[in-house]
Phi, psi and omega in degrees: 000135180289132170300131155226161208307127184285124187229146181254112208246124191268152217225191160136129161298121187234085161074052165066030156217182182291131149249088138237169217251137142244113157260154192095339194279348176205138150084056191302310212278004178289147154355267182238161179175123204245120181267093191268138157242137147245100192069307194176013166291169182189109149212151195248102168235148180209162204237113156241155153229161154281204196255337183233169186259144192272138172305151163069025187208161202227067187154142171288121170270080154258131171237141209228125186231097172244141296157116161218137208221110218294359210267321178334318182274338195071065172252166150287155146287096153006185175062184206261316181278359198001054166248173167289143173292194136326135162323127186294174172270355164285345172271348192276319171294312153306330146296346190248343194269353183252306168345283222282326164298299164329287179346296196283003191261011186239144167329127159322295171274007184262128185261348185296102187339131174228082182277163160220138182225128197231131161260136148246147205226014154173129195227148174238117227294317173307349178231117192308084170284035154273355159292320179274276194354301191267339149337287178305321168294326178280311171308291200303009166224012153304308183289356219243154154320331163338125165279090194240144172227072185243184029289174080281149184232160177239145137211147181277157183228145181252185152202123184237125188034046175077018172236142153308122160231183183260150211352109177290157169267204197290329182288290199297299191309297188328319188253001178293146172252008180200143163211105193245124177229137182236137165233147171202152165298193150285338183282302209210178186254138149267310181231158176223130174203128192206121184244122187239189173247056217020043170320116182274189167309349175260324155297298179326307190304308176313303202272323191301323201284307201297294163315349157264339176308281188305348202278337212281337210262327180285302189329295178293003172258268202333323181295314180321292209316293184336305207293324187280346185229354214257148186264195200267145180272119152006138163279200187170131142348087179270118198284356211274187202258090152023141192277285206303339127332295177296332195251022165256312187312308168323307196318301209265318178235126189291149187310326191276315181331302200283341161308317201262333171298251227290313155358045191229146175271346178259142162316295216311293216280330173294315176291358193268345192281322187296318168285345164310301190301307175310327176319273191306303231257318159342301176312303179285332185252007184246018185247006177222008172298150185276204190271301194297337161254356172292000178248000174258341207295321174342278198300358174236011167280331131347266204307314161325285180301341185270344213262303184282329124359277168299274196334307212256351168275286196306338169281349191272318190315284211279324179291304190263345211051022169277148189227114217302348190277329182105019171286142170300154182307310169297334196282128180325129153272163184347106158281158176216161170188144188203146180252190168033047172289330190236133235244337165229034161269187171293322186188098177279165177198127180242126210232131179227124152234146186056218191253042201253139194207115160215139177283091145299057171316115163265123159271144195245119179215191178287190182283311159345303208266359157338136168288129151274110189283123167243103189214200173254005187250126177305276200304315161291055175252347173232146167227097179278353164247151180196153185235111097315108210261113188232118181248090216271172188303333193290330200251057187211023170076025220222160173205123192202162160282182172268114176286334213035157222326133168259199195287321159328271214283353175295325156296319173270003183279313187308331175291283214307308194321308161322318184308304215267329197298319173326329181284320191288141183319159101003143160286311162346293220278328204183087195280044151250178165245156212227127211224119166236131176246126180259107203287146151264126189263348193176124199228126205215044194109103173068052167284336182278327183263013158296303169309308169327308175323269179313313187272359158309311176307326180282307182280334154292330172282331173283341182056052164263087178329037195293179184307296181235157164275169191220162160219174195211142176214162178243143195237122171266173206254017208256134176226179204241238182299324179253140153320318170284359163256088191222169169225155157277156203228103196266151168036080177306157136260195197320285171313295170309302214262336162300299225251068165223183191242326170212152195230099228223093201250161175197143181248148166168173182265182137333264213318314198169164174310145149210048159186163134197183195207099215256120118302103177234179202205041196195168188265058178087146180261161172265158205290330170311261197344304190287303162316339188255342197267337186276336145291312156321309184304290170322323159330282169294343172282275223317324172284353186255350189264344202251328164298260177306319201270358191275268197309347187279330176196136178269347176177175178301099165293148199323316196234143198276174199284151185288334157254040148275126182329132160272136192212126179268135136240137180260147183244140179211171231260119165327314183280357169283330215279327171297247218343297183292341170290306191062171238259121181068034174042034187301301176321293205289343189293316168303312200312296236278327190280338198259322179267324193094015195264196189250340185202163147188111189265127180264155165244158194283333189291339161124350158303121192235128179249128190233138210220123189208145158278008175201142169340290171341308213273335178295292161323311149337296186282342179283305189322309157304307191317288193323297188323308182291330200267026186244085194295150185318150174216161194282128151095024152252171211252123178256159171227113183222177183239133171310138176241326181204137179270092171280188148286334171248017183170196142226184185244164187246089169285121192252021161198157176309140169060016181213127198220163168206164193289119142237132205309179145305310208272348190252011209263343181231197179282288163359134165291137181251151201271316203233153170298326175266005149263031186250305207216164173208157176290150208125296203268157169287135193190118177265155210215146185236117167328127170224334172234147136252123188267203191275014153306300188106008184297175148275124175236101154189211228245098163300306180331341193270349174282335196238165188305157161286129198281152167281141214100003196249122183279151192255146146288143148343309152260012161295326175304310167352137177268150177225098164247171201308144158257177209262117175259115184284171187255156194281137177076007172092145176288075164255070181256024164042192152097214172279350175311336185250043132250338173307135166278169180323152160262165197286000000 
């Protein structure tokens, strides 16, 4: 009998498949580290920290790496090196999803370097393994000397035909109208991240609570584990600032000064007052520091003024209801909106609040030009709409290089994107691909849902036919010693969201949500928080939908931009699709060349997209395609080109590569002596199918295309071809072709 690694294996039904944990069996030396299966799903997570807090830094370093391996699906890697690459943007976007519950659960003042790392080693599509991944992150740093003061659980919630289920499988994701993920304590909700079909606020609210039920049902089988593997937790460095620090600084700049420093509705003016006080308080404690404190003291003199800073935004917040701009806790900041800022793109939209400014662009393209995905999730292999977010240094008055996209702007492209998908047309509806990039031009707060905006605004100018306009608002946080003492904040800025407890963004139409994206920096929300924040919201998108963004454009314009692709699609019978293609794609290559168009992407489905700058030149190339894929029939009428001139006649291709006989006798009424005072190779003529004979050759008659002249009675079988007959040849013809319409020689 074969040995095996000695493991301790923990068990639970998780939404009607095996959820289970082995700790020990791999991966000793980690902090923690959890071998999760869920149905035939594997992912592998494990928690390290160091031993010390990294020097010089006013923040926790944690990093979350969740790692997909492509062998897991039993794929290859792509490319030339066929190792894994760069992160796909589904692990990254998942990596943002194991982050954001954890993060606020580790001491306030702990510097210590911390990884999580989720391998995923085999997935069975029905069981999501990001669902084990954060499932799992939360056991390996349970178990681990890390002082984390969790659990936490993650799940996802669907809806199929108007019942919720819990992590769906592949059959269900495919037909859910929501894809929701809730993390939680046993206590309170940590994260919310959610893409809807306009869902309204009383489900959602519904599907967030049913998803926190179950994660509290993980929690407690995380609590076994714990009590039976988890080690003692570590002591640690409190990296916070000296009493004595803080109370010089008070000393030096006074409570109404700093009230009166952040208090400004413009950035530019809050930061220069803020840099004054940095300025002063520097001056005085770093001219009388000894050599040897002078290297710690920046950072935590730094780290002082931001502590005090906050103390003094959030107590005006919560005590006074002041707000540093001077807005009521409901009130919007300024909106603006405009389309067509740029002038030869498809479609522009530019949406500004306050001092948040963001540029959308639609690009318009063929189906071809569709993203491909390569990853382990089956339902995510092409993407034809994509939302791209870029957020460059200016516009936050900063100057660094540009690196391209972080994790940051790949989260926030993906929120706006979600927001929008539920609107956007059909490949039916509308047989493009569809590309939006939202530049931030200026940034003072809540850019993702400014992107949401602008790019409602971008796809109407563009005469993209969604459903609906979508709007996006962001809702904030500040409480006070208790969770139950807190107020909410419509349309955070900047300053709220540093110094706020949350960032609570939700997209949607008039009908209902169709995104959202929860940030908290506190140990979880209460179900009141949420229900009151999911109303704010709706409030205020509703007001943004019916104002500003009402008047800059009011619906899809009819026509898409003149310089935008014109692009058709057609369906023809799949086994037709080799015939239009041909051999080296040699047909279509004709189609493309013969007509003038710009593209034509074929789908294995029998779907075809043709791309052109002008109608015409589209109508052409569907006339051929239908021609090849169509088979001939007796009594239709073709317009085709002479390709070859006999004696007894010439041949007609009435589609690329298909061609048939007319006779001489079939080319006027009239007798004709030579084919060629009739026709020349070349020329165009139109002609009507009159035969197949029991060959399958084609026979036919231009004359049955022309009027009859009058007084000329037709026969019955004048049309009928009358070709030479064929003296077969000894041993078979072999000149192939067409050699058995020639007549005999004499």
């Amino acid at each position: 009998m074969q040995n095996k690694i000695p493991s301790r294996t923990y068990t639970m039904d998780l939404a009607g498949r095996p959820f289970s944990v082995e700790i020990g069996k791999v991966a000793e030396l980690a902090g923690g580290a959890a071998l999760c299966r869920y149905g035939e799903t594997v992912v592998l997570v494990t928690a390290t920290a160091a031993d010390k807090p990294r020097a010089g830094i006013d923040y926790f370093p944690l990093s979350v790496d969740y790692e997909e391996r492509y062998y897991a699906a039993g794929k290859l890697p792509g490319g030339w090196n066929k190792r894994e690459g760069r992160p796909t943007e589904h692990a990254i976007l998942t990596s943002r999803l194991i982050d954001r519950p954890i993060r606020p659960l580790f001491p306030k003042n702990y510097r210590n370097d911390v990884g999580v790392v989720a391998t995923v080693m085999s997935v069975e599509q029905d069981c999501s393994p990001d669902v084990a991944a954060m499932i799992g992150a939360s056991i390996a740093l349970s178990i681990s000397e890390i002082p984390f003061q969790g659990p936490t659980s993650a799940t996802y919630v669907g809806m199929v035909d108007g019942k919720f289920v819990f992590n769906p499988t592949i059959e269900e994701r495919e037909k859910s109208s929501l894809v929701l993920t809730v993390a939680s304590t046993r206590e309170k909700v940590m994260m919310i991240e959610a893409g809807a079909n306009e869902i309204s606020e009383d489900d959602m609210f519904e599907a967030i609570m049913l998803g926190h039920n179950l994660n509290v049902q993980v929690v407690e089988f995380i609590d076994k584990i714990v009590a039976a593997e988890g080690k003692a937790k570590h002591s640690y460095e409190d990296a916070g600032v000296p009493d004595e620090i803080a109370s010089r600084i008070r000393e030096l700049i006074s409570a109404d000064r700093m009230e009166a420093a952040v208090f400004h509705d413009q950035k530019q003016a809050r930061d220069e007052a803020i840099s004054k006080i940095n300025e002063e308080v520097f001056e005085s404690l770093l001219s009388n520091a000894s050599d040897e404190a002078k290297d710690n003291l920046p950072a935590l003199i730094g780290e002082a003024i931001y502590g005090y800073e906050k103390e003094t935004v959030r107590r005006m917040i919560l005590r006074d209801h002041k707000r540093p701009d001077g807005r009521r806790l409901d009130e919007i900041r300024h909106l603006e909106a405009e389309v067509d800022i740029l002038p030869r793109t498809h479609g522009s939209g530019l949406f500004r609040r306050g001092q948040t400014q963001v540029l959308t662009v639609a690009t318009l393209g063929t189906a071809g030009e569709a993203q491909k995905l390569d990853g382990l999730d089956i339902l995510e292999e092409t993407k034809r709409y994509m939302h791209h977010y870029n957020f460059p240094s200016f516009s936050v008055g900063e100057t660094r290089p540009s690196r391209g996209p972080g994790r940051r702007e790949i989260g926030h492209g993906a929120l706006a994107e979600r927001a929008l998908l539920s609107v956007i047309p059909t490949e039916e509806e509308f047989p493009y691909a569809i590309r939006l990039v939202s530049e931030v031009v200026s940034s003072n707060g809540s850019t993702s849902q400014g992107a949401v905006c602008a790019s409602t605004l971008a796809l109407m100018a563009a005469g993209v036919p969604i459903k609906r306009p979508v709007a996006g608002i962001s809702v904030g946080l500040v409480t006070g010693e208790s969770i139950d003492d807190f107020v909410l904040l419509t349309d955070i800025q900047g300053i709220e969201d540093f110094f706020g407890d949350m960032d609570f963004k939700v997209a949607g139409t008039t009908e209902g949500i169709t995104a959202i994206q929860l940030d908290i920096k506190l140990d979880g929300l209460t179900p009141e928080i949420i229900r009151l924040s999911l109303d704010d919201a709706k409030k205020s998108r509703l007001g943004m939908l019916a104002g500003v963004m009402k008047d800059a454009i009011a619906e899809p314009r009819a026509e898409i931009s003149k310089y935008a692709p014109k692009i058709q699609m057609i369906t023809i019978n799949p086994d037709k699709l080799s015939e239009v293609i041909g051999s080296k794609g040699k047909v279509i290559n004709r189609i493309i060349d013969e007509s003038g168009v710009l593209k034509i992407d074929t789908m294995d489905d029998g779907r075809i997209f043709i791309a052109a700058a002008e109608t015409e030149q589209i109508t052409k190339a569907v006339n051929m395609i239908l021609a090849i894929a169509t088979d001939p029939e007796v009594g239709t009428m073709y317009t085709g080109k002479v390709t070859r001139l006999m004696t007894f006649g010439c041949f007609v291709e009435i589609a690329p590569e298909k061609e048939g006989l007319v006779h001489i006798s079939q080319l006027a009424y009239e007798r004709v002596k030579s084919v060629e005072d009739v026709v020349k190779e070349g020329d165009m003529i139109t002609v009507k199918l009159v035969e197949i004979d029991d060959q399958g050759r084609i026979n036919l008659s231009a004359k049955a295309a022309l009027p009859v002249p009058d007084g000329y009675e037709v026969k019955d079988d004048e049309f009928l071809a009358k070709r030479p007959p064929q003296k077969p040849r000894e041993g078979g013809d072999r000149r192939g072709g067409d050699r058995d319409r020639r007549p005999p020689r004499r």
